[in-house]
GROMACS .gro file of C-alpha atoms in nm:
model
  154
    1MET     CA    1  -4.408   3.066   1.004
    2SER     CA    2  -4.413   2.883   0.671
    3GLU     CA    3  -4.332   3.045   0.340
    4THR     CA    4  -4.619   3.189   0.141
    5PRO     CA    5  -4.637   3.234  -0.235
    6GLU     CA    6  -4.604   3.609  -0.185
    7SER     CA    7  -4.297   3.574   0.038
    8ARG     CA    8  -4.142   3.341  -0.221
    9LEU     CA    9  -4.208   3.599  -0.492
   10SER     CA   10  -4.062   3.872  -0.274
   11SER     CA   11  -3.746   3.665  -0.218
   12LEU     CA   12  -3.714   3.649  -0.599
   13GLY     CA   13  -3.738   4.030  -0.615
   14ILE     CA   14  -4.090   4.021  -0.762
   15THR     CA   15  -4.354   4.274  -0.660
   16LEU     CA   16  -4.692   4.214  -0.818
   17PRO     CA   17  -4.806   4.506  -1.033
   18THR     CA   18  -5.147   4.668  -1.046
   19PRO     CA   19  -5.348   4.432  -1.269
   20ALA     CA   20  -5.414   4.544  -1.626
   21THR     CA   21  -5.771   4.634  -1.711
   22PRO     CA   22  -5.940   4.456  -2.003
   23VAL     CA   23  -5.918   4.629  -2.338
   24ALA     CA   24  -6.228   4.458  -2.481
   25ASN     CA   25  -6.555   4.295  -2.372
   26TYR     CA   26  -6.427   4.029  -2.129
   27LEU     CA   27  -6.353   3.981  -1.761
   28PRO     CA   28  -5.994   3.965  -1.637
   29TRP     CA   29  -6.091   3.665  -1.426
   30THR     CA   30  -6.394   3.457  -1.342
   31ARG     CA   31  -6.468   3.208  -1.066
   32SER     CA   32  -6.672   2.888  -1.080
   33GLY     CA   33  -6.678   2.698  -0.752
   34SER     CA   34  -6.319   2.651  -0.640
   35LEU     CA   35  -6.172   2.730  -0.982
   36ILE     CA   36  -6.051   3.071  -1.095
   37VAL     CA   37  -5.976   3.123  -1.462
   38ILE     CA   38  -5.755   3.418  -1.550
   39SER     CA   39  -5.782   3.567  -1.899
   40GLY     CA   40  -5.469   3.575  -2.112
   41GLN     CA   41  -5.208   3.821  -1.988
   42LEU     CA   42  -4.942   3.993  -2.193
   43PRO     CA   43  -4.580   4.047  -2.085
   44LEU     CA   44  -4.629   4.392  -1.937
   45LYS     CA   45  -4.348   4.537  -1.727
   46ASP     CA   46  -4.409   4.877  -1.569
   47GLY     CA   47  -4.721   4.908  -1.786
   48LYS     CA   48  -4.539   4.853  -2.117
   49LEU     CA   49  -4.476   4.545  -2.329
   50LEU     CA   50  -4.142   4.385  -2.243
   51ALA     CA   51  -4.089   4.315  -2.615
   52THR     CA   52  -4.276   4.307  -2.943
   53GLY     CA   53  -4.242   4.082  -3.245
   54LYS     CA   54  -4.211   3.712  -3.314
   55LEU     CA   55  -3.996   3.434  -3.175
   56GLY     CA   56  -3.773   3.303  -3.452
   57ASP     CA   57  -3.738   3.655  -3.589
   58ALA     CA   58  -3.697   3.977  -3.386
   59VAL     CA   59  -3.744   3.815  -3.042
   60SER     CA   60  -3.475   3.589  -2.896
   61LEU     CA   61  -3.548   3.271  -2.703
   62GLU     CA   62  -3.418   3.439  -2.385
   63THR     CA   63  -3.645   3.741  -2.431
   64GLY     CA   64  -3.942   3.515  -2.506
   65THR     CA   65  -3.879   3.313  -2.190
   66GLU     CA   66  -3.858   3.634  -1.986
   67ALA     CA   67  -4.180   3.752  -2.152
   68ALA     CA   68  -4.357   3.432  -2.044
   69ARG     CA   69  -4.232   3.494  -1.689
   70TYR     CA   70  -4.381   3.845  -1.696
   71CYS     CA   71  -4.708   3.704  -1.827
   72LEU     CA   72  -4.725   3.482  -1.518
   73ILE     CA   73  -4.643   3.776  -1.290
   74ASN     CA   74  -4.942   3.955  -1.445
   75LEU     CA   75  -5.158   3.643  -1.406
   76LEU     CA   76  -5.067   3.634  -1.037
   77ALA     CA   77  -5.157   4.002  -1.000
   78GLN     CA   78  -5.504   3.923  -1.140
   79LEU     CA   79  -5.528   3.615  -0.917
   80LYS     CA   80  -5.443   3.818  -0.607
   81THR     CA   81  -5.722   4.060  -0.697
   82ALA     CA   82  -5.959   3.765  -0.732
   83VAL     CA   83  -5.873   3.592  -0.401
   84GLY     CA   84  -5.705   3.860  -0.189
   85ASP     CA   85  -5.423   3.633  -0.071
   86LEU     CA   86  -5.221   3.392  -0.288
   87SER     CA   87  -5.199   3.153   0.010
   88LYS     CA   88  -5.558   3.057  -0.073
   89VAL     CA   89  -5.435   2.893  -0.394
   90THR     CA   90  -5.426   2.516  -0.347
   91ARG     CA   91  -5.313   2.428  -0.701
   92VAL     CA   92  -5.205   2.579  -1.029
   93VAL     CA   93  -5.430   2.358  -1.243
   94ARG     CA   94  -5.337   2.465  -1.597
   95LEU     CA   95  -5.143   2.723  -1.792
   96GLY     CA   96  -5.197   2.793  -2.159
   97GLY     CA   97  -4.928   2.968  -2.360
   98PHE     CA   98  -4.952   3.139  -2.696
   99ILE     CA   99  -4.622   3.209  -2.868
  100SER     CA  100  -4.618   3.453  -3.159
  101CYS     CA  101  -4.360   3.299  -3.389
  102THR     CA  102  -4.236   3.230  -3.737
  103PRO     CA  103  -4.354   2.906  -3.902
  104GLY     CA  104  -4.020   2.732  -3.846
  105PHE     CA  105  -3.994   2.812  -3.473
  106THR     CA  106  -4.019   2.497  -3.258
  107ALA     CA  107  -3.894   2.594  -2.910
  108HIS     CA  108  -4.240   2.679  -2.775
  109ALA     CA  109  -4.191   2.463  -2.465
  110SER     CA  110  -3.867   2.641  -2.371
  111VAL     CA  111  -4.037   2.980  -2.394
  112MET     CA  112  -4.331   2.865  -2.182
  113ASN     CA  113  -4.096   2.734  -1.914
  114GLY     CA  114  -4.052   3.100  -1.815
  115ALA     CA  115  -4.407   3.092  -1.680
  116SER     CA  116  -4.408   2.731  -1.561
  117ASP     CA  117  -4.084   2.761  -1.366
  118LEU     CA  118  -4.210   3.070  -1.184
  119ALA     CA  119  -4.538   2.894  -1.096
  120VAL     CA  120  -4.337   2.620  -0.925
  121ASP     CA  121  -4.106   2.874  -0.760
  122ALA     CA  122  -4.408   3.057  -0.616
  123PHE     CA  123  -4.629   2.764  -0.516
  124GLY     CA  124  -4.391   2.469  -0.473
  125ASP     CA  125  -4.544   2.133  -0.567
  126ALA     CA  126  -4.888   2.298  -0.587
  127GLY     CA  127  -4.745   2.501  -0.876
  128ARG     CA  128  -4.693   2.193  -1.096
  129HIS     CA  129  -4.961   2.206  -1.363
  130ALA     CA  130  -5.094   2.079  -1.691
  131ARG     CA  131  -5.027   2.306  -1.987
  132SER     CA  132  -5.063   2.365  -2.356
  133THR     CA  133  -4.831   2.579  -2.562
  134VAL     CA  134  -4.903   2.672  -2.921
  135GLY     CA  135  -4.747   2.891  -3.186
  136VAL     CA  136  -4.968   3.160  -3.336
  137PRO     CA  137  -4.917   3.407  -3.622
  138SER     CA  138  -4.986   3.716  -3.409
  139LEU     CA  139  -5.098   3.838  -3.067
  140PRO     CA  140  -5.258   4.161  -2.944
  141LEU     CA  141  -5.030   4.467  -2.961
  142ASP     CA  142  -4.765   4.252  -3.138
  143ALA     CA  143  -4.681   4.084  -2.805
  144PRO     CA  144  -4.450   3.783  -2.838
  145VAL     CA  145  -4.624   3.575  -2.567
  146GLU     CA  146  -4.961   3.554  -2.392
  147VAL     CA  147  -5.039   3.321  -2.101
  148GLU     CA  148  -5.374   3.224  -1.947
  149GLY     CA  149  -5.429   3.018  -1.634
  150MET     CA  150  -5.664   2.815  -1.418
  151PHE     CA  151  -5.617   2.795  -1.043
  152GLU     CA  152  -5.787   2.606  -0.761
  153VAL     CA  153  -5.852   2.790  -0.436
  154GLY     CA  154  -5.955   2.666  -0.094
   0.00000   0.00000   0.00000
């Protein structure tokens, strides 16, 4: 029996949480053909933000990277709801990261690696993706990171 994304996550000690419900007028995910787009997810752990504040100020690089990882865990929880089984994912197409930071902060890519590295850990080569990472002045609930994603399913 070959490894599945869910067994890989389990071996990393990750259990997918119950997906967060939208707090405004949008869908948590939408599907068009073989593509599933997941709305931006915050770094929720046990239903609470892992951290608040900005990178380059109150939030350390290590905490920001961990926050990006939790954003991806929450993306995967939404994705599992959308497809039922993460083995149906044939490719992580794109991740988009938003980093709440001070104007002088420039380590956006390092923060976003928290999400990107976990995508590869979960999906192997199919987890390698295109991405954009941008600094922003603020995010909902004063979250330090938000990540959105696009996935191809078979």
